[in-house]
Each structure stands twice: as structure tokens, then as C-alpha cells.
Coordinates of C-alpha atoms in Angstrom, one line a residue:
Chain A
X143 CA 0.0 0.0 0.0
X144 CA 1.3 3.5 -0.8
X145 CA 2.2 4.9 2.6
X146 CA 1.6 8.5 1.5
X147 CA -2.1 7.9 1.0
X148 CA -2.9 5.9 4.2
X149 CA -4.3 8.8 6.2
X150 CA -6.3 10.1 3.2
X151 CA -7.6 6.6 2.6
X152 CA -8.6 6.2 6.3
X153 CA -10.4 9.5 6.3
X154 CA -12.2 8.8 3.1
X155 CA -13.3 5.4 4.3
X156 CA -14.8 7.0 7.4
X157 CA -16.7 9.6 5.4
X158 CA -17.9 7.0 2.9
X159 CA -19.4 5.0 5.7
X160 CA -21.0 8.0 7.3
X161 CA -22.5 9.3 4.0
X162 CA -23.6 6.2 2.3
X163 CA -26.1 4.0 4.2
X164 CA -26.1 1.0 1.9
X165 CA -29.4 -0.5 1.0
X166 CA -29.9 -4.2 1.5
X167 CA -31.1 -6.1 -1.5
X168 CA -34.8 -6.2 -2.1
X169 CA -36.9 -9.1 -3.5
X170 CA -36.5 -7.8 -7.1
X171 CA -32.7 -7.9 -7.0
X172 CA -32.0 -11.2 -5.3
X173 CA -30.6 -14.5 -6.8
X174 CA -28.7 -17.4 -5.2
X175 CA -25.3 -18.3 -4.0
X176 CA -24.1 -21.6 -2.4
X177 CA -22.4 -22.6 0.8
X178 CA -20.5 -25.9 1.5
X179 CA -19.3 -26.6 5.0
X180 CA -16.4 -29.0 5.6
X181 CA -16.0 -30.2 9.2
X182 CA -12.8 -31.9 10.4
X183 CA -10.8 -32.6 13.6
X184 CA -7.0 -32.5 14.1
X185 CA -6.7 -29.8 11.5
X186 CA -8.1 -31.4 8.3
X187 CA -6.8 -34.9 9.0
X188 CA -10.0 -36.5 10.2
X189 CA -13.5 -35.8 8.8
X190 CA -16.4 -35.5 11.2
X191 CA -19.6 -37.2 10.0
X192 CA -23.1 -36.2 11.2
X193 CA -22.0 -32.7 12.4
X194 CA -25.1 -30.5 12.4
X195 CA -24.8 -27.2 10.6
X196 CA -27.5 -24.6 11.3
X197 CA -27.5 -21.6 9.0
X198 CA -29.2 -18.6 10.8
X199 CA -29.5 -14.8 10.8
X200 CA -29.5 -12.6 13.8
X201 CA -27.7 -13.1 17.1
X202 CA -27.3 -16.5 18.8
X203 CA -30.0 -15.5 21.4
X204 CA -32.5 -14.3 18.8
X205 CA -31.7 -16.4 15.9
X206 CA -33.8 -17.0 12.8
X207 CA -33.0 -20.4 11.4
X208 CA -32.7 -20.4 7.6
X209 CA -31.8 -24.1 7.1
X210 CA -30.0 -27.1 8.5
X211 CA -27.6 -29.7 7.1
X212 CA -25.6 -32.7 8.2
X213 CA -22.1 -33.6 7.1
X214 CA -21.4 -36.9 5.2
X215 CA -18.7 -39.4 6.0
X216 CA -16.1 -37.1 4.4
X217 CA -17.2 -34.3 6.7
X218 CA -18.9 -32.3 3.9
X219 CA -22.4 -30.9 3.5
X220 CA -24.3 -30.8 0.3
X221 CA -24.3 -27.5 -1.5
X222 CA -26.6 -25.2 0.6
X223 CA -28.5 -22.7 -1.6
X224 CA -28.8 -19.3 0.0
X225 CA -30.3 -16.0 -1.4
X226 CA -27.8 -13.3 -2.3
X227 CA -28.0 -9.9 -4.1
X228 CA -27.8 -9.8 -7.8
X229 CA -24.4 -10.0 -9.4
X230 CA -24.6 -6.5 -10.9
X231 CA -24.0 -4.9 -7.5
X232 CA -20.5 -6.4 -7.2
X233 CA -19.5 -5.7 -10.7
X234 CA -20.1 -1.9 -10.5
X235 CA -17.7 0.4 -8.7
X236 CA -19.3 2.5 -6.0
X237 CA -22.6 0.6 -5.9
X238 CA -24.8 1.7 -3.1
X239 CA -26.2 -1.7 -2.4
X240 CA -24.2 -4.3 -0.4
X241 CA -23.3 -6.9 -3.0
X242 CA -23.4 -9.9 -0.8
X243 CA -25.6 -11.4 1.9
X244 CA -24.3 -12.3 5.4
X245 CA -25.2 -15.6 7.1
X246 CA -24.2 -17.2 10.4
X247 CA -23.4 -20.8 11.2
X248 CA -23.7 -23.0 14.3
X249 CA -21.7 -26.2 14.0
X250 CA -22.4 -29.0 16.5
X251 CA -21.0 -32.5 16.8
X252 CA -21.0 -35.1 19.6
X253 CA -17.9 -34.9 21.7
X254 CA -16.7 -31.6 20.3
X255 CA -17.0 -27.9 21.3
X256 CA -19.6 -26.0 19.3
X257 CA -18.2 -23.6 16.7
X258 CA -20.0 -20.4 15.7
X259 CA -19.0 -18.6 12.5
X260 CA -20.6 -15.1 12.0
X261 CA -21.0 -13.0 8.9
X262 CA -20.2 -15.4 6.1
X263 CA -20.6 -13.5 2.8
X264 CA -22.5 -15.2 0.1
X265 CA -22.4 -13.8 -3.5
X266 CA -24.8 -14.6 -6.3
X267 CA -23.6 -17.5 -8.5
X268 CA -20.6 -18.1 -6.2
X269 CA -19.9 -21.1 -3.9
X270 CA -18.4 -20.3 -0.5
X271 CA -16.5 -23.0 1.3
X272 CA -16.3 -22.8 5.1
X273 CA -13.8 -25.1 6.7
X274 CA -14.5 -25.8 10.3
X275 CA -12.0 -27.4 12.6
X276 CA -13.5 -28.7 15.8
X277 CA -11.8 -29.2 19.2
X278 CA -12.7 -32.1 21.3
X279 CA -14.7 -31.1 24.4
X280 CA -12.8 -33.4 26.8
X281 CA -9.5 -31.6 26.2
X282 CA -10.9 -28.2 27.0
X283 CA -11.9 -28.4 30.6
X284 CA -15.4 -28.2 32.2
X285 CA -18.4 -26.9 30.1
X286 CA -16.4 -25.2 27.4
X287 CA -18.0 -22.2 25.7
X288 CA -18.5 -22.3 22.0
X289 CA -15.6 -21.1 19.8
X290 CA -16.8 -18.0 18.0
X291 CA -15.3 -16.7 14.7
X292 CA -16.6 -13.4 13.4
X293 CA -15.6 -12.9 9.7
X294 CA -17.0 -9.4 9.4
X295 CA -14.7 -7.2 7.5
X296 CA -15.4 -4.0 5.8
X297 CA -15.7 -5.0 2.2
X298 CA -15.6 -1.5 0.8
X299 CA -13.9 -1.9 -2.5
Chain B
X229 CA 29.4 -14.4 -9.4
X230 CA 27.8 -14.8 -6.0
X231 CA 25.5 -17.7 -5.4
X232 CA 21.9 -16.6 -6.0
X233 CA 19.2 -18.1 -3.9
X234 CA 16.1 -18.8 -5.9
X235 CA 12.7 -18.1 -4.4
X236 CA 10.9 -21.2 -3.2
X237 CA 7.2 -21.3 -2.3
X238 CA 7.1 -21.8 1.4
X239 CA 5.0 -24.5 3.1
X240 CA 3.6 -22.0 5.6
X241 CA 3.5 -18.3 6.2
X242 CA 3.2 -16.6 9.6
X243 CA 0.8 -13.7 9.7
X244 CA 0.7 -11.0 12.4
X245 CA -2.9 -10.1 13.0
X246 CA -2.4 -6.3 13.3
X247 CA 0.1 -3.6 12.3
X248 CA 3.7 -4.5 12.7
X249 CA 4.4 -2.9 16.1
X250 CA 1.1 -4.0 17.7
X251 CA 0.7 -6.6 20.4
X252 CA -1.4 -9.0 18.3
X253 CA -1.2 -12.7 17.9
X254 CA 0.6 -14.5 15.1
X255 CA -1.0 -17.3 13.2
X256 CA 0.8 -19.8 10.9
X257 CA -1.1 -21.1 7.9
X258 CA -0.3 -23.1 4.7
X259 CA 0.8 -20.7 2.0
X260 CA -1.9 -21.5 -0.5
X261 CA -4.6 -21.3 2.2
X262 CA -3.2 -17.8 3.0
X263 CA -3.4 -16.7 -0.7
X264 CA -7.0 -18.1 -1.0
X265 CA -7.9 -16.2 2.2
X266 CA -6.3 -12.9 1.1
X267 CA -7.9 -13.1 -2.4
X268 CA -11.3 -13.8 -0.8
X269 CA -10.8 -10.8 1.5
X270 CA -9.4 -8.3 -1.1
X271 CA -11.6 -8.8 -4.2
X272 CA -15.1 -9.8 -5.3
X273 CA -15.4 -13.4 -6.6
X274 CA -18.0 -12.3 -9.2
X275 CA -15.4 -10.3 -11.2
X276 CA -14.2 -11.6 -14.6
X277 CA -11.7 -14.4 -14.5
X278 CA -8.8 -12.5 -16.0
X279 CA -9.3 -9.7 -13.4
X280 CA -9.2 -12.4 -10.6
X281 CA -6.1 -13.9 -12.0
X282 CA -4.2 -10.6 -12.3
X283 CA -5.1 -9.7 -8.7
X284 CA -4.0 -13.1 -7.5
X285 CA -0.7 -12.9 -9.2
X286 CA -0.2 -9.6 -7.5
X287 CA -1.2 -11.0 -4.1
X288 CA 1.2 -14.0 -4.5
X289 CA 4.1 -11.9 -5.6
X290 CA 3.6 -9.4 -2.8
X291 CA 3.7 -12.2 -0.2
X292 CA 6.7 -13.9 -1.8
X293 CA 8.5 -10.6 -1.9
X294 CA 8.0 -10.1 1.9
X295 CA 9.2 -13.7 2.5
X296 CA 12.2 -13.5 0.1
X297 CA 13.4 -10.2 1.4
X298 CA 12.8 -11.3 5.0
X299 CA 11.3 -7.9 5.4
X300 CA 9.9 -8.3 8.9
X301 CA 12.4 -10.7 10.4
X302 CA 15.2 -8.4 9.4
X303 CA 13.5 -5.7 11.5
X304 CA 13.4 -7.9 14.5
X305 CA 9.8 -9.3 14.1
X306 CA 8.9 -13.0 14.4
X307 CA 6.5 -13.1 11.5
X308 CA 6.5 -13.0 7.7
X309 CA 3.7 -10.5 7.0
X310 CA 0.8 -8.6 8.7
X311 CA -2.9 -8.5 7.8
X312 CA -2.9 -4.7 8.1
X313 CA -4.0 -3.2 4.8
X314 CA -2.0 -0.1 5.5
X315 CA 1.2 -2.2 5.3
X316 CA 0.4 -5.5 3.6
X317 CA -2.8 -7.3 2.5
X318 CA -6.1 -8.3 4.1
X319 CA -6.3 -11.7 5.8
X320 CA -9.2 -12.8 8.0
X321 CA -8.3 -15.8 10.2
X322 CA -10.6 -18.8 9.7
X323 CA -12.8 -17.2 7.1
X324 CA -14.6 -19.0 4.3
X325 CA -13.1 -18.9 0.9
X326 CA -14.7 -18.7 -2.5
X327 CA -14.6 -21.9 -4.5
X328 CA -13.7 -20.3 -7.9
X329 CA -11.0 -18.2 -6.3
X330 CA -9.7 -21.4 -4.6
X331 CA -9.5 -23.1 -8.0
X332 CA -7.5 -20.2 -9.5
X333 CA -5.1 -20.1 -6.5
X334 CA -4.5 -23.9 -6.8
X335 CA -3.6 -23.4 -10.4
X336 CA -1.1 -20.5 -10.0
X337 CA 0.1 -20.6 -6.3
X338 CA 3.7 -21.2 -7.4
X339 CA 3.8 -18.6 -10.2
X340 CA 4.9 -15.0 -9.5
X341 CA 5.7 -11.7 -11.1
X342 CA 9.3 -10.5 -11.6
X343 CA 11.0 -7.6 -13.2
X344 CA 12.8 -9.1 -16.2
X345 CA 16.4 -9.9 -15.4
X346 CA 15.7 -10.0 -11.7
X347 CA 15.2 -13.0 -9.4
X348 CA 13.3 -11.4 -6.6
X349 CA 9.4 -11.6 -6.6
X350 CA 8.2 -8.2 -7.6
X351 CA 6.8 -6.0 -4.8
X352 CA 3.4 -5.8 -6.5
X353 CA 1.6 -3.0 -4.5
X354 CA -2.1 -2.6 -5.2
X355 CA -5.0 -0.6 -4.0
X356 CA -8.7 -0.5 -4.5
X357 CA -8.8 2.2 -7.1
X358 CA -11.8 4.0 -5.6
X359 CA -10.9 5.5 -2.2
X360 CA -7.2 5.0 -2.7
X361 CA -4.9 5.2 -5.7
X362 CA -1.3 4.1 -5.8
X363 CA 1.7 3.3 -7.9
X364 CA 0.5 -0.2 -8.7
X365 CA -2.5 -2.3 -9.6
X366 CA -6.0 -0.8 -9.2
X367 CA -8.4 -3.6 -8.1
X368 CA -11.4 -2.0 -9.7
X369 CA -9.3 -1.0 -12.7
X370 CA -8.6 -4.7 -13.4
X371 CA -12.4 -5.3 -13.8
X372 CA -12.6 -2.7 -16.6
X373 CA -9.4 -4.0 -18.3
X374 CA -10.7 -7.6 -18.2
X375 CA -14.0 -6.5 -19.6
X376 CA -12.0 -4.9 -22.5
X377 CA -10.5 -8.3 -23.2
X378 CA -7.0 -8.0 -21.7
X379 CA -5.2 -11.1 -20.5
X380 CA -3.9 -11.3 -16.9
X381 CA -0.4 -10.7 -18.1
X382 CA -1.4 -7.6 -20.1
X383 CA -3.4 -6.3 -17.1
X384 CA -0.3 -6.7 -14.9
X385 CA 1.9 -4.9 -17.6
X386 CA -0.5 -2.0 -17.6
X387 CA 0.2 -1.4 -13.9
X388 CA 3.8 -2.6 -13.4
X389 CA 5.4 -1.9 -16.7
X390 CA 6.1 -3.8 -19.9
X391 CA 9.3 -5.3 -18.6
X392 CA 7.8 -7.8 -16.3
X393 CA 7.8 -11.6 -16.5
X394 CA 5.9 -14.4 -14.8
X395 CA 7.9 -17.2 -13.3
X396 CA 5.9 -20.4 -13.6
X397 CA 6.0 -23.6 -11.5
X398 CA 8.5 -22.4 -8.9
X399 CA 9.7 -25.2 -6.6
X400 CA 7.5 -25.7 -3.5
X401 CA 9.0 -26.1 0.0
X402 CA 6.7 -28.7 1.4
X403 CA 7.5 -31.5 -0.9
X404 CA 10.5 -32.5 -3.0
X405 CA 8.2 -34.2 -5.4
X406 CA 7.4 -31.5 -7.9
X407 CA 4.5 -31.7 -10.3
X408 CA 5.8 -33.4 -13.4
X409 CA 4.4 -30.7 -15.7
X410 CA 1.6 -32.7 -17.4
X411 CA -1.4 -34.3 -15.8
X412 CA -1.3 -38.0 -14.8
X413 CA -4.3 -39.7 -16.4
X414 CA -5.9 -43.0 -17.2
X415 CA -3.5 -45.1 -19.3
X416 CA -0.4 -43.6 -17.9
X417 CA 2.1 -45.7 -15.9
X418 CA 5.3 -45.2 -14.0
X419 CA 6.8 -44.2 -10.7
X420 CA 4.8 -41.0 -10.3
X421 CA 1.6 -42.9 -10.7
X422 CA 2.8 -45.4 -8.0
X423 CA 3.6 -42.7 -5.6
X424 CA 0.3 -41.0 -6.0
X425 CA -1.6 -44.3 -5.6
X426 CA 0.3 -45.0 -2.4
X427 CA -0.4 -41.6 -1.0
X428 CA -4.1 -41.7 -2.0
X429 CA -4.3 -45.1 -0.3
X430 CA -2.9 -43.6 2.9
X431 CA -5.4 -40.7 2.7
X432 CA -8.3 -43.1 2.2
X433 CA -7.6 -44.6 5.7
X434 CA -9.0 -41.3 7.1
X435 CA -11.4 -40.6 4.3
X436 CA -13.1 -43.9 3.7
X437 CA -15.3 -42.4 0.9
X438 CA -12.2 -42.6 -1.3
X439 CA -12.4 -46.0 -2.9
X440 CA -9.4 -48.4 -2.4
X441 CA -7.1 -48.8 -5.3
X442 CA -6.9 -52.6 -5.9
X443 CA -3.3 -52.7 -7.2
X444 CA -0.7 -50.1 -6.2
X445 CA 1.2 -51.1 -9.2
X446 CA 1.9 -47.8 -10.9
X447 CA -0.7 -48.3 -13.7
X448 CA -3.4 -45.6 -13.8
X449 CA -6.6 -47.5 -14.4
X450 CA -10.3 -46.9 -13.8
X451 CA -10.0 -47.5 -10.1
X452 CA -7.2 -45.0 -9.7
X453 CA -9.3 -42.5 -11.7
X454 CA -12.3 -43.1 -9.4
X455 CA -10.2 -42.5 -6.3
X456 CA -8.8 -39.3 -7.8
X457 CA -12.3 -38.0 -8.6
X458 CA -13.5 -38.7 -5.0
X459 CA -10.4 -37.0 -3.6
X460 CA -11.0 -34.0 -5.8
X461 CA -14.6 -33.8 -4.7
X462 CA -13.8 -34.0 -1.0
X463 CA -10.9 -31.5 -1.1
X464 CA -12.6 -28.9 -3.4
X465 CA -10.4 -29.4 -6.5
X466 CA -12.0 -29.4 -10.0
X467 CA -13.2 -32.9 -10.6
X468 CA -11.4 -34.1 -13.7
X469 CA -10.2 -37.6 -12.7
X470 CA -6.7 -36.5 -13.8
X471 CA -3.9 -35.6 -11.4
X472 CA -3.2 -32.1 -12.6
X473 CA -1.1 -29.5 -10.8
X474 CA -3.9 -28.5 -8.3
X475 CA -4.6 -32.2 -7.5
X476 CA -0.9 -33.1 -7.3
X477 CA -0.1 -30.5 -4.7
X478 CA -3.3 -31.0 -2.7
X479 CA -2.4 -34.7 -2.4
X480 CA 1.1 -33.7 -1.3
X481 CA -0.2 -31.1 1.1
X482 CA -2.5 -33.5 2.8
X483 CA 0.0 -36.3 2.9
X484 CA 2.6 -34.0 4.4
X485 CA 0.1 -33.1 7.2
X486 CA -0.4 -36.8 8.0
X487 CA 3.4 -37.3 8.2
X488 CA 3.9 -34.1 10.3
X489 CA 2.7 -35.7 13.5
X490 CA 5.1 -38.6 13.3
X491 CA 7.9 -36.2 12.5
X492 CA 7.0 -34.1 15.5
X493 CA 6.9 -37.2 17.6
X494 CA 10.3 -38.3 16.3
X495 CA 11.8 -35.0 17.4
X496 CA 10.8 -35.8 21.0
X497 CA 12.6 -39.1 21.0
X498 CA 15.9 -37.7 22.3
X499 CA 14.2 -36.1 25.4
X500 CA 15.3 -37.6 28.6
X501 CA 12.7 -39.6 30.4
X502 CA 10.7 -36.7 31.6
X503 CA 7.4 -36.9 33.4
X504 CA 5.4 -33.9 34.1
X505 CA 5.3 -31.9 36.3
X506 CA 8.9 -31.0 37.0
X507 CA 9.9 -29.4 40.3
X508 CA 11.4 -26.4 38.7
X509 CA 9.7 -23.3 37.4
X510 CA 10.7 -22.8 33.7
X511 CA 10.8 -19.3 32.3
X512 CA 12.4 -16.9 29.7
X513 CA 16.1 -17.0 29.4
X514 CA 16.5 -20.6 30.6
X515 CA 17.7 -23.4 28.3
X516 CA 18.1 -27.2 28.5
X517 CA 16.0 -30.3 28.8
X518 CA 13.1 -28.9 30.7
X519 CA 12.7 -26.1 28.1
X520 CA 12.8 -28.6 25.3
X521 CA 10.2 -30.7 27.1
X522 CA 7.9 -27.7 27.4
X523 CA 8.4 -26.9 23.7
X524 CA 7.7 -30.5 22.7
X525 CA 4.5 -30.9 24.6
X526 CA 3.2 -27.4 23.4
X527 CA 4.0 -28.3 19.8
X528 CA 2.1 -31.6 20.1
X529 CA -0.9 -29.9 21.6
X530 CA -0.7 -27.1 18.9
X531 CA -0.9 -29.9 16.3
X532 CA -4.3 -30.9 17.6
X533 CA -5.5 -27.4 18.6
X534 CA -5.0 -24.7 16.0
X535 CA -5.6 -22.0 18.6
X536 CA -2.2 -22.8 20.0
X537 CA 1.1 -21.9 18.3
X538 CA 3.8 -24.5 17.7
X539 CA 7.3 -23.6 18.8
X540 CA 10.7 -24.9 17.5
X541 CA 12.3 -27.6 19.7
X542 CA 15.5 -25.7 20.2
X543 CA 15.8 -26.0 24.0
X544 CA 16.0 -22.2 24.4
X545 CA 13.2 -20.3 26.2
X546 CA 13.0 -17.4 23.8
X547 CA 10.3 -14.9 23.0
X548 CA 8.5 -17.3 20.7
X549 CA 8.3 -19.8 23.5
X550 CA 7.0 -17.1 25.9
X551 CA 4.3 -16.3 23.3
X552 CA 3.3 -20.0 22.9
X553 CA 3.1 -20.4 26.7
X554 CA 0.9 -17.3 27.0
X555 CA -1.4 -18.6 24.2
X556 CA -1.7 -21.9 26.0
X557 CA -2.4 -20.2 29.4
X558 CA -4.9 -17.9 27.9
X559 CA -6.8 -20.7 26.2
X560 CA -7.0 -22.8 29.3
X561 CA -7.9 -20.0 31.7
X562 CA -4.6 -19.6 33.5
X563 CA -2.9 -16.2 34.1
X564 CA -1.0 -15.5 30.9
X565 CA 2.4 -14.9 32.4
X566 CA 4.6 -16.8 29.9
X567 CA 6.1 -18.6 32.9
X568 CA 5.7 -22.4 33.2
X569 CA 5.0 -22.7 36.9
X570 CA 3.5 -25.7 38.7
X571 CA -0.1 -24.9 37.7
X572 CA 0.9 -24.5 34.1
X573 CA 2.9 -27.8 34.1
X574 CA -0.1 -29.6 35.6
X575 CA -2.4 -28.2 32.9
X576 CA 0.0 -29.1 30.1
X577 CA 0.1 -32.6 31.4
X578 CA -3.6 -32.9 31.9
X579 CA -4.5 -31.5 28.5
X580 CA -2.0 -33.8 26.8
X581 CA -3.4 -36.9 28.5
X582 CA -7.0 -35.8 27.8
X583 CA -6.1 -35.1 24.1
X584 CA -4.4 -38.5 23.6
X585 CA -7.1 -40.5 25.4
X586 CA -10.0 -38.9 23.5
X587 CA -8.5 -39.1 20.0
X588 CA -10.9 -40.6 17.4
X589 CA -10.6 -44.4 16.9
X590 CA -8.0 -45.1 14.3
X591 CA -6.5 -41.7 14.2
X592 CA -3.0 -43.2 14.1
X593 CA -3.7 -45.2 10.9
X594 CA -1.2 -48.0 10.8
X595 CA 1.3 -46.3 13.0
X596 CA 1.9 -46.6 16.8
X597 CA -0.1 -44.3 19.0
X598 CA 1.1 -41.3 20.9
X599 CA 2.7 -41.7 24.3
X600 CA -0.3 -41.8 26.7
X601 CA 1.2 -39.1 29.0
X602 CA 2.1 -41.3 32.0
X603 CA 4.8 -43.8 32.8
X604 CA 3.8 -47.4 32.2
X605 CA 5.2 -49.5 35.1
X606 CA 4.9 -53.1 36.4
X607 CA 1.5 -53.8 38.0
X608 CA -0.5 -51.6 35.7
X609 CA -3.5 -52.8 33.7
X610 CA -4.8 -50.6 30.9
X611 CA -5.2 -50.1 27.2
X612 CA -1.9 -48.4 26.8
X613 CA -0.2 -51.5 28.2
X614 CA -2.0 -53.6 25.5
X615 CA -0.7 -51.2 22.9
X616 CA 2.8 -51.4 24.2
X617 CA 2.6 -55.2 24.2
X618 CA 1.3 -55.2 20.6
X619 CA 4.3 -53.2 19.5
X620 CA 6.8 -55.4 21.5
X621 CA 5.3 -58.6 19.9
X622 CA 5.9 -57.4 16.4
X623 CA 9.4 -56.2 17.3
X624 CA 10.2 -59.5 19.0
X625 CA 9.2 -61.4 15.8
X626 CA 11.9 -59.5 13.9
X627 CA 14.6 -59.2 16.6
X628 CA 15.4 -62.4 18.3
X629 CA 17.0 -60.9 21.3
X630 CA 13.7 -59.3 22.4
X631 CA 11.8 -61.9 24.4
X632 CA 8.3 -62.8 23.4
X633 CA 5.4 -61.3 25.3
X634 CA 1.6 -61.4 24.6
X635 CA -1.1 -58.9 24.6
X636 CA -2.8 -59.2 27.9
X637 CA -3.2 -55.6 29.0
X638 CA -1.3 -56.4 32.2
X639 CA 2.3 -55.1 32.8
X640 CA 3.8 -58.1 34.5
X641 CA 7.3 -59.6 34.8
X642 CA 7.5 -60.8 31.1
X643 CA 6.6 -57.3 29.8
X644 CA 9.1 -55.7 32.2
X645 CA 11.8 -58.0 31.1
X646 CA 11.1 -57.4 27.4
X647 CA 11.3 -53.6 28.1
X648 CA 14.6 -54.0 29.9
X649 CA 16.1 -55.9 27.0
X650 CA 14.8 -53.4 24.5
X651 CA 16.3 -50.5 26.6
X652 CA 19.7 -52.2 26.8
X653 CA 19.8 -52.9 23.0
X654 CA 18.8 -49.4 22.2
X655 CA 21.1 -47.6 24.6
X656 CA 18.3 -46.3 26.8
X657 CA 18.4 -46.1 30.6
X658 CA 17.5 -49.6 31.8
X659 CA 14.5 -48.9 34.1
X660 CA 12.0 -51.5 32.9
X661 CA 9.5 -48.7 32.9
X662 CA 8.2 -47.0 29.8
X663 CA 8.3 -43.2 29.7
X664 CA 8.2 -41.0 26.6
X665 CA 11.7 -41.8 25.3
X666 CA 11.3 -45.6 25.6
X667 CA 7.8 -45.4 24.2
X668 CA 8.8 -43.4 21.1
X669 CA 11.8 -45.6 20.5
X670 CA 9.5 -48.7 20.6
X671 CA 7.0 -46.8 18.4
X672 CA 9.6 -45.9 15.9
X673 CA 10.7 -49.5 15.6
X674 CA 7.1 -50.7 15.3
X675 CA 6.3 -48.1 12.6
X676 CA 9.4 -49.1 10.6
X677 CA 8.5 -52.8 10.7
X678 CA 4.8 -52.3 10.2
X679 CA 5.1 -50.1 7.2
X680 CA 7.6 -52.2 5.2

């Protein structure tokens, strides 16, 4: 990154966020993207079968379930179809509409600590692959809390 | 003419999760996973393919430049690159990646941009082209150029000058078996086919959906093709049935991961018989066996828990060891002092034993299991004694001097005697008890005999 422009970049980013309140996609401008979840233990050495994946929106306490899936013997779910804004919004510079949809995941498997992945971006016509590495609950002490991963990142391009 | 070191694609890259001077954690990830992550964080996956490729070349070259010039280590830092976009490129730990971007990265992860006549990967700065402009690639600009029909190379020339070149198929650091250059496919035969078949066979032990290859004979038949397809499906590589570059390196990457554990274990073999906890408090500045023991156990635990950071087994309690201890302490709810006191020793020991005893059935494949975390001595009756006896039986079938035992699960006189003879033969302290050193010496013999 050009060091001379860092401060200017930061100031402009802040102003952009203040000025533009991006509009979420409406029913007319929605199509589909896909999500595949791959659940393993011991890094990716060992697949976890029958892990339950819950796709939801909102916070963990007030969650709206979108869909559920189970992993197969290779630790993979089927392709999960999820609505996302039309492609056009990510192909045009300076578009005022957020070009992706954000979803949250809860991953549960017997004998493992729950994982929560927040703010996974789904783009129209694109498959997102989320790898999930679970930790065994016995090696983490009493009543371990879920591991939470928040992928939110300002996608201002 | 001085010897020139050529760039090699590293196995892993260590990313500092903040600006260089900040007190943030480091995370070490495989190089191609890093590139997939950065690309998924920096650009939109819906952009035209040539724009994606041009951006990914720039991302790869930028990272390789940092590594090749040792930019951060030469300034006293213990990482290769940061994820601060003011200094380097975006990286979001544990994020999802886009399938199409993953495919491109697997295709070009060992290609990079150079200034013609120079060896060093080019420092390919880039910026978004809306809120920031710079002396390098404009991300949004590549979209327009790709839509005009420019190739990735032409797009890169537009931003970096005409006198650039792209080095293709650079050697990769995690395997000495480089992709042969053309895909292996049905009808082919030879040593490369045999190696791939053997490695797929090993992988299928953990991923049973991959069908067994009947004959590991180096002839690429229908069953090999079916196994390749299933591997590609599971590991998100384009499903072609051929072992192309992406498939070749994905197989190597996975196989290296499988071997990593046994290599880690092998490094621990020269430790003295050490049972935790020690009496001494171990802290920064110390060196010796206790330090190496701490480093060894932390590295094994880091293998199983990616929240922990592995640490080189150099026997010196340096700043990297301090950081690894703090990470461990923070994760397990201890005060993160970086000092291995009694409470920390106890926790390391407990977590190690918990981890080993709760590993999934068959995790070890055909190899010996990990040291259970406690000394095996006469009078004990448990599963680890059974495992020990199983290994001793195979060894005694091949080495006459080792007396025969049987797998009873009870550590009696016969077992103790066999252990003593083994220890004497292998130059170990003759105690008749099995601590980590004796265990791993036996395990190493077992693995060697079992995998012939």
C-alpha cells in the first residue's frame, strides 16, 4: 500500500461509511449463491460425520433459522442454496447496495465444542466453502463455551 | 558471481494479526490457504476471471517478496507478513473462501511476477482504485481492463510496466516431489503414478469415501481415476479424474500433514525420560531439557488445537516460547504470564493426557499411538499396556534378542523383562518402565517394521 495515502484513505473510508447507508437487497434484485461446510478434527486430518450445521441470521440468542444440514462421511455438507443480491451490485464500482448477503453458522457435533461462524458472505452465483476445525470437548476443561469466529470485514472496494 | 538463492514457495506463512508494532497474535497457515484467504478478502469473486487472476498474481508476488526479502524478520519481528492493509494485504483468520478463487489459486500458487532480469518476486503493490490510488495495480481497474478483453499478463503490464515476466511452476517447499508438468491420467504408468496411488491409499484410511485402489502397481486404471475423482470432490479441487497440478499439490499437502505428526513425535525421542510436572519453574532465558520438554508438549498440543502456536524444539526459552506459553495459558484460563509454573505444568500434562485419550478411533492409521502421557510400570493394567505389548510382539518377531510377550493388558514380569532388554539394546536407561523416550523408541521400531 502507498504509505503517502494511508491517512487520506482512512479519512475517506470513514466519510464514505457515514455518508452512504447501503441498502440491503430487495426481493427484485436477489438471486442465489451456495455454501459448502467441511468439518474436520485435528486440522483437516480427520473428517467429522453427522456434524449438524445450522444456518441462521441474527444473534445467537435471537436467531432466525434459515436451514440445516448434516455432514457426510467425508465431513462435507451438500451445496446449501442461499439467497444473495444480484451479481450486478458487485460488478459496478461504488454501488450503493451491499453486493453480498451475510449468514451465520452454528456447528455442533457429539464430543466436540460448538463452533459459531458469524458474517459469512454469500455472493450470487458463487460457492463459499467454510472449513470448520472442531476441538474435542474433553480436552478443553469443564463446560467449554463455543468457539466464535466473526468474519465481518469492511468489504468497501 | 555470487550464489543466487532462488525463491521457493514456502510451506507455511506466519501472519501477524495487526500492524507490525502492535501486540497482536501471530498465526501460521499453509501458503496456498493464505493466498486463498487474502484473495477472498481483497476482491469480489464475481469479477471476470482475468481480473481475478491478475489480482491473485499480485497477491502471491507481494507475499513472496515479503518472504524472500525477509522484510519483517530483518526488522526484529517474528512473523513474515501482517494483515494490516496499511502495510500489507487483508487476511481474515478462519474465514470461508470462494470456490472459484480457490481453483485459480491452486492453479497458480507457485507462479509469481518478476522484473525481467531479476530473481526477486516483484513488490506488487495494489489498492482499491476508488478511495485509494497508488503506484500499482488498481483492483477495480482490473475489472474494466478484463472486460475490455485484456489477459492477466497484459493487465499486470498495464500497472507494473512492460518489462515484467511471470515465473511459472517455482519449486515448493513442502515436498521434494514436484508436479511433473503434465497431468497424470488414465492409461499412464510409472513411478509418479505409483507414488500418487500409495499416497491416496494412505489418505483413504482417514477418508473412507475414497475407494481403495486394488493394485498399487503404478498403472493408472479406472479404479485410480475413481479414487482421484473422489479425492477432488472432497478437497474442493476441480473434478477431472486426472492428477493435474492442483490435485498433485493438494495430495502432497494432505500427505505432508499426515506425516507431520510422526515427524513431531520423532523429534521428541531424544528427550530424557521426563514426566510432568517438574519441580522447577521454567521461564524466559532458561535453556536445556526442561525447556525442550515444554516446547515439545506445546507443539504436540498445537498440532491438535490450531488456537495454539507450535514452537521450534531448540531448547531455548526465547520470546517465541514465551508467546506460545501465553497462548496456552490464555486458552486454558490460566494467568498468561509466559512462565511455566506448577499450575501450568499440571495443565499441560492434563490436556496432553486428555487429548491423547480422546482421539478418534483409528487416528493413528497404521502407526503406533502417541505416548499416553504417563509412565507405564509393572503392576498396571490398561489399554496403553495392551498397545505397548502389541508393538513389542511385532518387534520380537523381527529381533530375536527381544523376548516374546503377549497382549494381555497387564504389565507383568514378562513385559518388564522385554522392556529392559529393549532398553539395553537401544542404549536407553534400563529402568523396565516406559516413559516418553522408551515409548517413542519402541513406536519408531514398530512403525518401521509395520510399514515395510
